[in-house]
């Protein structure tokens, strides 16, 4: 089912997201957007909170599994080693992406 949103609807949703993240903005140094669904909102968060921004590809759709052999993953895992970041995606259903990112980086 498609849902049609107006610019005003999107603005209200972004305002709610902003309010939720505002209180933790000092707890992360980077914004990491999950490619595909999280790119637009991740970029917006980076701009609003004046944080560095990067994207990564994580997909568990159709049995896919992320690969750390990719150059971008190598760069990401080195860059984020111990650095707190805000991961932005468009949907959380299985929790696999969040678990993957948690296991990739030390707490």
Tab-separated table of N, CA and C in Angstrom:
chain	number	residue	atom	x	y	z
A	1	UNK	N	0.840	-1.175	0.000
A	1	UNK	CA	0.000	0.000	0.000
A	1	UNK	C	0.885	1.238	0.000
A	2	UNK	N	0.639	2.150	-0.908
A	2	UNK	CA	1.381	3.400	-0.978
A	2	UNK	C	0.725	4.436	-0.071
A	3	UNK	N	1.587	5.209	0.549
A	3	UNK	CA	1.115	6.324	1.366
A	3	UNK	C	1.659	7.595	0.731
A	4	UNK	N	0.817	8.531	0.474
A	4	UNK	CA	1.233	9.789	-0.130
A	4	UNK	C	1.388	10.831	0.957
A	5	UNK	N	2.559	11.472	0.979
A	5	UNK	CA	2.864	12.468	1.990
A	5	UNK	C	3.067	13.833	1.345
A	6	UNK	N	2.611	14.858	2.017
A	6	UNK	CA	2.858	16.216	1.557
A	6	UNK	C	4.184	16.690	2.161
A	7	UNK	N	4.698	17.805	1.664
A	7	UNK	CA	5.903	18.389	2.256
A	7	UNK	C	5.676	18.726	3.723
A	8	UNK	N	4.483	19.145	4.055
A	8	UNK	CA	4.165	19.458	5.454
A	8	UNK	C	4.223	18.190	6.310
A	9	UNK	N	3.723	17.075	5.787
A	9	UNK	CA	3.780	15.799	6.508
A	9	UNK	C	5.232	15.405	6.783
A	10	UNK	N	6.072	15.503	5.758
A	10	UNK	CA	7.479	15.138	5.897
A	10	UNK	C	8.159	16.065	6.893
A	11	UNK	N	7.848	17.348	6.827
A	11	UNK	CA	8.407	18.312	7.777
A	11	UNK	C	8.059	17.978	9.210
A	12	UNK	N	6.829	17.575	9.450
A	12	UNK	CA	6.405	17.186	10.812
A	12	UNK	C	7.154	15.951	11.283
A	13	UNK	N	7.313	14.977	10.395
A	13	UNK	CA	8.033	13.751	10.755
A	13	UNK	C	9.498	14.051	11.064
A	14	UNK	N	10.135	14.885	10.240
A	14	UNK	CA	11.523	15.247	10.489
A	14	UNK	C	11.656	16.015	11.797
A	15	UNK	N	10.682	16.850	12.094
A	15	UNK	CA	10.693	17.577	13.369
A	15	UNK	C	10.647	16.625	14.551
A	16	UNK	N	9.839	15.583	14.457
A	16	UNK	CA	9.758	14.584	15.529
A	16	UNK	C	11.065	13.813	15.662
A	17	UNK	N	11.658	13.432	14.543
A	17	UNK	CA	12.942	12.736	14.576
A	17	UNK	C	14.018	13.627	15.197
A	18	UNK	N	14.042	14.877	14.778
A	18	UNK	CA	15.013	15.837	15.306
A	18	UNK	C	14.892	15.936	16.820
A	19	UNK	N	13.684	16.048	17.324
A	19	UNK	CA	13.464	16.166	18.768
A	19	UNK	C	13.975	14.936	19.509
A	20	UNK	N	13.817	13.760	18.915
A	20	UNK	CA	14.276	12.530	19.560
A	20	UNK	C	15.800	12.433	19.586
A	21	UNK	N	16.461	12.905	18.540
A	21	UNK	CA	17.912	12.776	18.444
A	21	UNK	C	18.632	13.953	19.115
A	22	UNK	N	17.962	15.072	19.266
A	22	UNK	CA	18.567	16.264	19.851
A	22	UNK	C	19.226	15.990	21.200
A	23	UNK	N	18.571	15.212	22.041
A	23	UNK	CA	19.095	14.958	23.386
A	23	UNK	C	20.347	14.076	23.395
A	24	UNK	N	20.624	13.376	22.304
A	24	UNK	CA	21.808	12.500	22.266
A	24	UNK	C	22.858	12.986	21.264
A	25	UNK	N	22.697	14.184	20.733
A	25	UNK	CA	23.591	14.657	19.677
A	25	UNK	C	25.055	14.713	20.095
A	26	UNK	N	25.357	14.823	21.361
A	26	UNK	CA	26.745	14.843	21.820
A	26	UNK	C	27.292	13.445	22.068
A	27	UNK	N	26.477	12.414	21.857
A	27	UNK	CA	26.904	11.040	22.101
A	27	UNK	C	27.387	10.349	20.828
A	28	UNK	N	27.340	11.005	19.692
A	28	UNK	CA	27.840	10.411	18.458
A	28	UNK	C	28.666	11.434	17.695
A	29	UNK	N	29.691	10.928	17.005
A	29	UNK	CA	30.596	11.799	16.259
A	29	UNK	C	30.355	11.755	14.756
A	30	UNK	N	29.745	10.696	14.272
A	30	UNK	CA	29.479	10.521	12.842
A	30	UNK	C	28.021	10.144	12.644
A	31	UNK	N	27.540	10.424	11.450
A	31	UNK	CA	26.254	9.907	11.002
A	31	UNK	C	26.560	8.899	9.904
A	32	UNK	N	26.058	7.678	10.077
A	32	UNK	CA	26.255	6.613	9.101
A	32	UNK	C	24.888	6.226	8.549
A	33	UNK	N	24.696	6.480	7.262
A	33	UNK	CA	23.423	6.153	6.623
A	33	UNK	C	23.539	4.816	5.911
A	34	UNK	N	22.558	3.980	6.110
A	34	UNK	CA	22.495	2.709	5.408
A	34	UNK	C	21.996	3.004	3.996
A	35	UNK	N	22.817	2.618	3.003
A	35	UNK	CA	22.480	2.935	1.613
A	35	UNK	C	21.110	2.382	1.245
A	36	UNK	N	20.487	3.084	0.438
A	36	UNK	CA	19.138	2.923	-0.062
A	36	UNK	C	18.216	3.719	0.837
A	37	UNK	N	17.658	3.139	1.861
A	37	UNK	CA	16.633	3.820	2.643
A	37	UNK	C	17.094	4.925	3.568
A	38	UNK	N	18.316	4.869	4.062
A	38	UNK	CA	18.734	5.834	5.072
A	38	UNK	C	19.491	7.040	4.572
A	39	UNK	N	19.758	7.101	3.267
A	39	UNK	CA	20.637	8.148	2.751
A	39	UNK	C	20.072	9.554	2.940
A	40	UNK	N	18.852	9.791	2.568
A	40	UNK	CA	18.314	11.153	2.622
A	40	UNK	C	18.206	11.669	4.055
A	41	UNK	N	17.660	10.865	4.925
A	41	UNK	CA	17.512	11.299	6.316
A	41	UNK	C	18.871	11.360	7.002
A	42	UNK	N	19.765	10.425	6.682
A	42	UNK	CA	21.111	10.461	7.253
A	42	UNK	C	21.853	11.730	6.869
A	43	UNK	N	21.754	12.107	5.601
A	43	UNK	CA	22.393	13.344	5.148
A	43	UNK	C	21.786	14.550	5.862
A	44	UNK	N	20.492	14.548	6.026
A	44	UNK	CA	19.803	15.645	6.719
A	44	UNK	C	20.297	15.752	8.157
A	45	UNK	N	20.390	14.596	8.873
A	45	UNK	CA	20.904	14.615	10.246
A	45	UNK	C	22.321	15.174	10.299
A	46	UNK	N	23.168	14.760	9.374
A	46	UNK	CA	24.552	15.244	9.349
A	46	UNK	C	24.587	16.759	9.189
A	47	UNK	N	23.753	17.278	8.315
A	47	UNK	CA	23.703	18.726	8.112
A	47	UNK	C	23.170	19.450	9.351
A	48	UNK	N	22.086	18.963	9.905
A	48	UNK	CA	21.445	19.613	11.043
A	48	UNK	C	22.345	19.611	12.279
A	49	UNK	N	23.035	18.495	12.520
A	49	UNK	CA	23.873	18.374	13.711
A	49	UNK	C	25.349	18.666	13.429
A	50	UNK	N	25.654	19.074	12.196
A	50	UNK	CA	27.017	19.430	11.814
A	50	UNK	C	28.010	18.313	12.140
A	51	UNK	N	27.697	17.111	11.662
A	51	UNK	CA	28.531	15.930	11.900
A	51	UNK	C	29.037	15.381	10.568
A	52	UNK	N	30.212	14.745	10.570
A	52	UNK	CA	30.665	14.063	9.353
A	52	UNK	C	29.674	12.955	8.981
A	53	UNK	N	29.656	12.631	7.711
A	53	UNK	CA	28.635	11.723	7.172
A	53	UNK	C	29.273	10.725	6.217
A	54	UNK	N	28.839	9.489	6.321
A	54	UNK	CA	29.240	8.470	5.361
A	54	UNK	C	28.079	7.507	5.153
A	55	UNK	N	28.184	6.692	4.115
A	55	UNK	CA	27.161	5.688	3.847
A	55	UNK	C	27.816	4.315	3.793
A	56	UNK	N	27.043	3.303	4.100
A	56	UNK	CA	27.496	1.913	3.958
A	56	UNK	C	26.347	1.092	3.397
A	57	UNK	N	26.717	0.020	2.711
A	57	UNK	CA	25.705	-0.875	2.153
A	57	UNK	C	25.580	-2.102	3.050
A	58	UNK	N	24.404	-2.269	3.596
A	58	UNK	CA	24.091	-3.464	4.383
A	58	UNK	C	22.749	-3.959	3.874
A	59	UNK	N	22.693	-5.190	3.431
A	59	UNK	CA	21.431	-5.735	2.955
A	59	UNK	C	21.323	-7.199	3.328
A	60	UNK	N	20.247	-7.523	3.987
A	60	UNK	CA	19.942	-8.915	4.289
A	60	UNK	C	18.751	-9.384	3.471
A	61	UNK	N	18.338	-8.568	2.508
A	61	UNK	CA	17.212	-8.879	1.645
A	61	UNK	C	17.571	-10.049	0.734
A	62	UNK	N	16.649	-10.936	0.562
A	62	UNK	CA	16.822	-12.090	-0.324
A	62	UNK	C	18.052	-12.921	0.011
A	63	UNK	N	18.354	-13.035	1.296
A	63	UNK	CA	19.466	-13.868	1.725
A	63	UNK	C	20.836	-13.254	1.538
A	64	UNK	N	20.894	-11.973	1.153
A	64	UNK	CA	22.177	-11.309	0.970
A	64	UNK	C	22.890	-11.174	2.312
A	65	UNK	N	24.177	-11.039	2.240
A	65	UNK	CA	24.980	-10.836	3.431
A	65	UNK	C	26.045	-9.797	3.129
A	66	UNK	N	26.233	-8.817	4.006
A	66	UNK	CA	27.252	-7.809	3.760
A	66	UNK	C	28.645	-8.425	3.730
A	67	UNK	N	29.516	-7.836	2.958
A	67	UNK	CA	30.872	-8.355	2.831
A	67	UNK	C	31.873	-7.309	3.284
A	68	UNK	N	32.757	-7.691	4.187
A	68	UNK	CA	33.777	-6.772	4.675
A	68	UNK	C	34.986	-6.718	3.761
A	69	UNK	N	34.990	-7.478	2.675
A	69	UNK	CA	36.120	-7.430	1.758
A	69	UNK	C	36.061	-6.188	0.875
A	70	UNK	N	34.912	-5.588	0.776
A	70	UNK	CA	34.733	-4.387	-0.013
A	70	UNK	C	35.591	-3.246	0.555
A	71	UNK	N	36.207	-2.460	-0.305
A	71	UNK	CA	37.090	-1.361	0.121
A	71	UNK	C	36.359	-0.371	1.016
A	72	UNK	N	35.113	-0.083	0.696
A	72	UNK	CA	34.351	0.868	1.505
A	72	UNK	C	34.142	0.326	2.920
A	73	UNK	N	33.872	-0.977	3.030
A	73	UNK	CA	33.717	-1.576	4.361
A	73	UNK	C	35.020	-1.515	5.138
A	74	UNK	N	36.136	-1.747	4.449
A	74	UNK	CA	37.439	-1.685	5.115
A	74	UNK	C	37.658	-0.281	5.685
A	75	UNK	N	37.389	0.717	4.859
A	75	UNK	CA	37.527	2.104	5.297
A	75	UNK	C	36.579	2.382	6.464
A	76	UNK	N	35.336	1.942	6.341
A	76	UNK	CA	34.337	2.188	7.386
A	76	UNK	C	34.753	1.552	8.703
A	77	UNK	N	35.155	0.290	8.680
A	77	UNK	CA	35.486	-0.384	9.934
A	77	UNK	C	36.714	0.234	10.599
A	78	UNK	N	37.678	0.715	9.813
A	78	UNK	CA	38.834	1.401	10.390
A	78	UNK	C	38.458	2.773	10.923
A	79	UNK	N	37.644	3.485	10.179
A	79	UNK	CA	37.241	4.825	10.578
A	79	UNK	C	36.395	4.792	11.851
A	80	UNK	N	35.537	3.801	11.977
A	80	UNK	CA	34.596	3.749	13.075
A	80	UNK	C	35.093	2.936	14.268
A	81	UNK	N	36.303	2.490	14.236
A	81	UNK	CA	36.837	1.673	15.327
A	81	UNK	C	36.787	2.435	16.645
A	82	UNK	N	35.761	2.189	17.412
A	82	UNK	CA	35.599	2.827	18.716
A	82	UNK	C	34.959	4.201	18.669
A	83	UNK	N	34.622	4.710	17.487
A	83	UNK	CA	34.017	6.034	17.361
A	83	UNK	C	32.496	5.884	17.411
A	84	UNK	N	31.842	6.594	18.320
A	84	UNK	CA	30.379	6.486	18.385
A	84	UNK	C	29.719	7.124	17.159
A	85	UNK	N	28.724	6.442	16.600
A	85	UNK	CA	28.040	6.967	15.429
A	85	UNK	C	26.549	6.713	15.524
A	86	UNK	N	25.809	7.525	14.800
A	86	UNK	CA	24.366	7.375	14.677
A	86	UNK	C	24.101	6.660	13.365
A	87	UNK	N	23.524	5.469	13.419
A	87	UNK	CA	23.167	4.720	12.216
A	87	UNK	C	21.740	5.087	11.831
A	88	UNK	N	21.561	5.407	10.557
A	88	UNK	CA	20.254	5.847	10.063
A	88	UNK	C	19.803	4.910	8.953
A	89	UNK	N	18.635	4.334	9.135
A	89	UNK	CA	18.032	3.481	8.117
A	89	UNK	C	16.556	3.826	8.041
A	90	UNK	N	15.889	3.350	7.014
A	90	UNK	CA	14.489	3.706	6.834
A	90	UNK	C	13.532	2.775	7.561
A	91	UNK	N	13.968	1.570	7.896
A	91	UNK	CA	13.061	0.618	8.526
A	91	UNK	C	13.859	-0.358	9.387
A	92	UNK	N	13.265	-0.737	10.472
A	92	UNK	CA	13.852	-1.794	11.297
A	92	UNK	C	12.803	-2.888	11.368
A	93	UNK	N	13.116	-4.035	10.757
A	93	UNK	CA	12.166	-5.138	10.821
A	93	UNK	C	12.766	-6.337	11.536
A	94	UNK	N	13.836	-6.869	11.023
A	94	UNK	CA	14.427	-8.054	11.648
A	94	UNK	C	15.467	-7.685	12.704
A	95	UNK	N	16.054	-6.491	12.608
A	95	UNK	CA	17.115	-6.083	13.522
A	95	UNK	C	18.494	-6.564	13.098
A	96	UNK	N	18.580	-7.252	11.962
A	96	UNK	CA	19.870	-7.801	11.508
A	96	UNK	C	20.896	-6.709	11.198
A	97	UNK	N	20.454	-5.618	10.599
A	97	UNK	CA	21.391	-4.543	10.267
A	97	UNK	C	21.973	-3.934	11.533
A	98	UNK	N	21.137	-3.662	12.500
A	98	UNK	CA	21.608	-3.096	13.773
A	98	UNK	C	22.562	-4.062	14.455
A	99	UNK	N	22.205	-5.328	14.503
A	99	UNK	CA	23.088	-6.326	15.108
A	99	UNK	C	24.424	-6.393	14.379
A	100	UNK	N	24.381	-6.343	13.057
A	100	UNK	CA	25.609	-6.386	12.262
A	100	UNK	C	26.519	-5.211	12.612
A	101	UNK	N	25.950	-4.001	12.679
A	101	UNK	CA	26.752	-2.818	13.001
A	101	UNK	C	27.280	-2.864	14.432
A	102	UNK	N	26.482	-3.364	15.351
A	102	UNK	CA	26.942	-3.491	16.747
A	102	UNK	C	28.121	-4.443	16.845
A	103	UNK	N	28.060	-5.547	16.136
A	103	UNK	CA	29.138	-6.537	16.185
A	103	UNK	C	30.379	-6.078	15.440
A	104	UNK	N	30.220	-5.178	14.495
A	104	UNK	CA	31.339	-4.695	13.719
A	104	UNK	C	32.219	-3.726	14.517
A	105	UNK	N	31.595	-2.962	15.378
A	105	UNK	CA	32.324	-1.930	16.099
A	105	UNK	C	32.317	-2.216	17.605
A	106	UNK	N	33.441	-2.002	18.279
A	106	UNK	CA	33.470	-2.199	19.734
A	106	UNK	C	32.639	-1.124	20.430
A	107	UNK	N	32.138	-1.440	21.597
A	107	UNK	CA	31.331	-0.462	22.328
A	107	UNK	C	32.206	0.420	23.180
